């Protein structure tokens, strides 16, 4: 890869990591280290009511326990212990929104979810608004702006390093909210501002975010930011076949050193990396050290879901 690789793991601290988020952490870590790259951790705590206090620290402790050592970011005021917290980045997101307003790719929206509940997507009723109304309003991205940067082909289509050529359609995704009516920043805006600010070249994350990528690529085009390479990983499903998530009470990751070793080994197996059986009881550092030079994205395969042994 040409530019120096910079990767990141960017969990939302709405609860501890589970098998699915561990898979994304391990894959993004190994991909970065395999390429001799930098790997940072960013806590995406833009929605404080969804992020119980203590979850961020729990996630950092879990990453340490699994041997996933991150590179400290610089010493800007929003960084604690080398980790960026989005809750401290208000000014940067506000500046990006101002730029988007000037470019006329966003519009203020006063509609409530209830008003358009009979539609599959927000129908864009506020698209013609030019000046922000006095009442509380959200800011939405106008997906029609994509035409200026090559439309769907260039914005909603890309070569995913794992999925191959992906082509989505912005019209089926709609005008996403970038700043909520209650003043909170939305993930779509925060993630691209920080990826650019941190010089991220490679985003490695779960397939659940595949259809968020067109919005993010449109924002990057509109703000003149580089578009990182994208790699979307299979999702781990729970026993009932549903995506594992905090909402469906994914089992917590193990805490005992023995179980952590087994679980890491199993995660490498799920990722198709074929870790040697005799390393199943080895320290995380040893298992990861073995996996880094042998890392293969192709070995993961394009399967959309993986079924994990979460009892380990
Ligand atoms: N914060 C997002 C999440 O936990 C992931 C962000 C990303 O990797 O782009 O789902």
JSON list of N, CA and C in Angstrom, two decimals, residues 41 43 55-65 70 80-81 83 85:
[
{"chain": "A", "resi": 41, "resn": "UNK", "atom": "N", "xyz": [-7.30, 3.97, 18.85]},
{"chain": "A", "resi": 41, "resn": "UNK", "atom": "CA", "xyz": [-8.64, 3.69, 19.37]},
{"chain": "A", "resi": 41, "resn": "UNK", "atom": "C", "xyz": [-9.34, 5.03, 19.58]},
{"chain": "A", "resi": 43, "resn": "UNK", "atom": "N", "xyz": [-13.08, 6.57, 20.95]},
{"chain": "A", "resi": 43, "resn": "UNK", "atom": "CA", "xyz": [-14.36, 6.26, 21.59]},
{"chain": "A", "resi": 43, "resn": "UNK", "atom": "C", "xyz": [-15.43, 7.18, 21.06]},
{"chain": "A", "resi": 55, "resn": "UNK", "atom": "N", "xyz": [-18.34, 2.51, 30.67]},
{"chain": "A", "resi": 55, "resn": "UNK", "atom": "CA", "xyz": [-18.22, 1.61, 29.51]},
{"chain": "A", "resi": 55, "resn": "UNK", "atom": "C", "xyz": [-16.93, 1.85, 28.73]},
{"chain": "A", "resi": 56, "resn": "UNK", "atom": "N", "xyz": [-16.57, 3.11, 28.60]},
{"chain": "A", "resi": 56, "resn": "UNK", "atom": "CA", "xyz": [-15.36, 3.42, 27.84]},
{"chain": "A", "resi": 56, "resn": "UNK", "atom": "C", "xyz": [-14.15, 2.76, 28.51]},
{"chain": "A", "resi": 57, "resn": "UNK", "atom": "N", "xyz": [-14.06, 2.90, 29.84]},
{"chain": "A", "resi": 57, "resn": "UNK", "atom": "CA", "xyz": [-12.92, 2.29, 30.56]},
{"chain": "A", "resi": 57, "resn": "UNK", "atom": "C", "xyz": [-12.96, 0.77, 30.43]},
{"chain": "A", "resi": 58, "resn": "UNK", "atom": "N", "xyz": [-14.17, 0.21, 30.49]},
{"chain": "A", "resi": 58, "resn": "UNK", "atom": "CA", "xyz": [-14.28, -1.25, 30.36]},
{"chain": "A", "resi": 58, "resn": "UNK", "atom": "C", "xyz": [-13.75, -1.70, 29.00]},
{"chain": "A", "resi": 59, "resn": "UNK", "atom": "N", "xyz": [-14.12, -0.98, 27.94]},
{"chain": "A", "resi": 59, "resn": "UNK", "atom": "CA", "xyz": [-13.65, -1.34, 26.61]},
{"chain": "A", "resi": 59, "resn": "UNK", "atom": "C", "xyz": [-12.12, -1.28, 26.53]},
{"chain": "A", "resi": 60, "resn": "UNK", "atom": "N", "xyz": [-11.54, -0.23, 27.10]},
{"chain": "A", "resi": 60, "resn": "UNK", "atom": "CA", "xyz": [-10.08, -0.10, 27.04]},
{"chain": "A", "resi": 60, "resn": "UNK", "atom": "C", "xyz": [-9.41, -1.24, 27.81]},
{"chain": "A", "resi": 61, "resn": "UNK", "atom": "N", "xyz": [-10.00, -1.61, 28.95]},
{"chain": "A", "resi": 61, "resn": "UNK", "atom": "CA", "xyz": [-9.44, -2.74, 29.72]},
{"chain": "A", "resi": 61, "resn": "UNK", "atom": "C", "xyz": [-9.57, -4.05, 28.95]},
{"chain": "A", "resi": 62, "resn": "UNK", "atom": "N", "xyz": [-10.70, -4.20, 28.23]},
{"chain": "A", "resi": 62, "resn": "UNK", "atom": "CA", "xyz": [-10.89, -5.42, 27.44]},
{"chain": "A", "resi": 62, "resn": "UNK", "atom": "C", "xyz": [-9.86, -5.50, 26.32]},
{"chain": "A", "resi": 63, "resn": "UNK", "atom": "N", "xyz": [-9.63, -4.37, 25.65]},
{"chain": "A", "resi": 63, "resn": "UNK", "atom": "CA", "xyz": [-8.64, -4.36, 24.56]},
{"chain": "A", "resi": 63, "resn": "UNK", "atom": "C", "xyz": [-7.26, -4.74, 25.10]},
{"chain": "A", "resi": 64, "resn": "UNK", "atom": "N", "xyz": [-6.93, -4.18, 26.26]},
{"chain": "A", "resi": 64, "resn": "UNK", "atom": "CA", "xyz": [-5.62, -4.49, 26.86]},
{"chain": "A", "resi": 64, "resn": "UNK", "atom": "C", "xyz": [-5.53, -5.97, 27.19]},
{"chain": "A", "resi": 65, "resn": "UNK", "atom": "N", "xyz": [-6.61, -6.52, 27.76]},
{"chain": "A", "resi": 65, "resn": "UNK", "atom": "CA", "xyz": [-6.60, -7.92, 28.16]},
{"chain": "A", "resi": 65, "resn": "UNK", "atom": "C", "xyz": [-6.41, -8.85, 26.96]},
{"chain": "A", "resi": 70, "resn": "UNK", "atom": "N", "xyz": [-2.85, -0.19, 21.51]},
{"chain": "A", "resi": 70, "resn": "UNK", "atom": "CA", "xyz": [-3.05, 0.86, 20.51]},
{"chain": "A", "resi": 70, "resn": "UNK", "atom": "C", "xyz": [-1.90, 1.85, 20.56]},
{"chain": "A", "resi": 80, "resn": "UNK", "atom": "N", "xyz": [-7.31, 11.33, 25.94]},
{"chain": "A", "resi": 80, "resn": "UNK", "atom": "CA", "xyz": [-6.96, 10.92, 27.30]},
{"chain": "A", "resi": 80, "resn": "UNK", "atom": "C", "xyz": [-6.28, 9.56, 27.17]},
{"chain": "A", "resi": 81, "resn": "UNK", "atom": "N", "xyz": [-5.14, 9.41, 27.79]},
{"chain": "A", "resi": 81, "resn": "UNK", "atom": "CA", "xyz": [-4.39, 8.15, 27.70]},
{"chain": "A", "resi": 81, "resn": "UNK", "atom": "C", "xyz": [-4.23, 7.68, 26.25]},
{"chain": "A", "resi": 83, "resn": "UNK", "atom": "N", "xyz": [-6.15, 8.08, 23.75]},
{"chain": "A", "resi": 83, "resn": "UNK", "atom": "CA", "xyz": [-7.38, 7.67, 23.08]},
{"chain": "A", "resi": 83, "resn": "UNK", "atom": "C", "xyz": [-8.23, 8.91, 22.84]},
{"chain": "A", "resi": 85, "resn": "UNK", "atom": "N", "xyz": [-11.73, 10.90, 22.41]},
{"chain": "A", "resi": 85, "resn": "UNK", "atom": "CA", "xyz": [-13.13, 10.83, 22.83]},
{"chain": "A", "resi": 85, "resn": "UNK", "atom": "C", "xyz": [-13.92, 11.83, 22.00]}
]
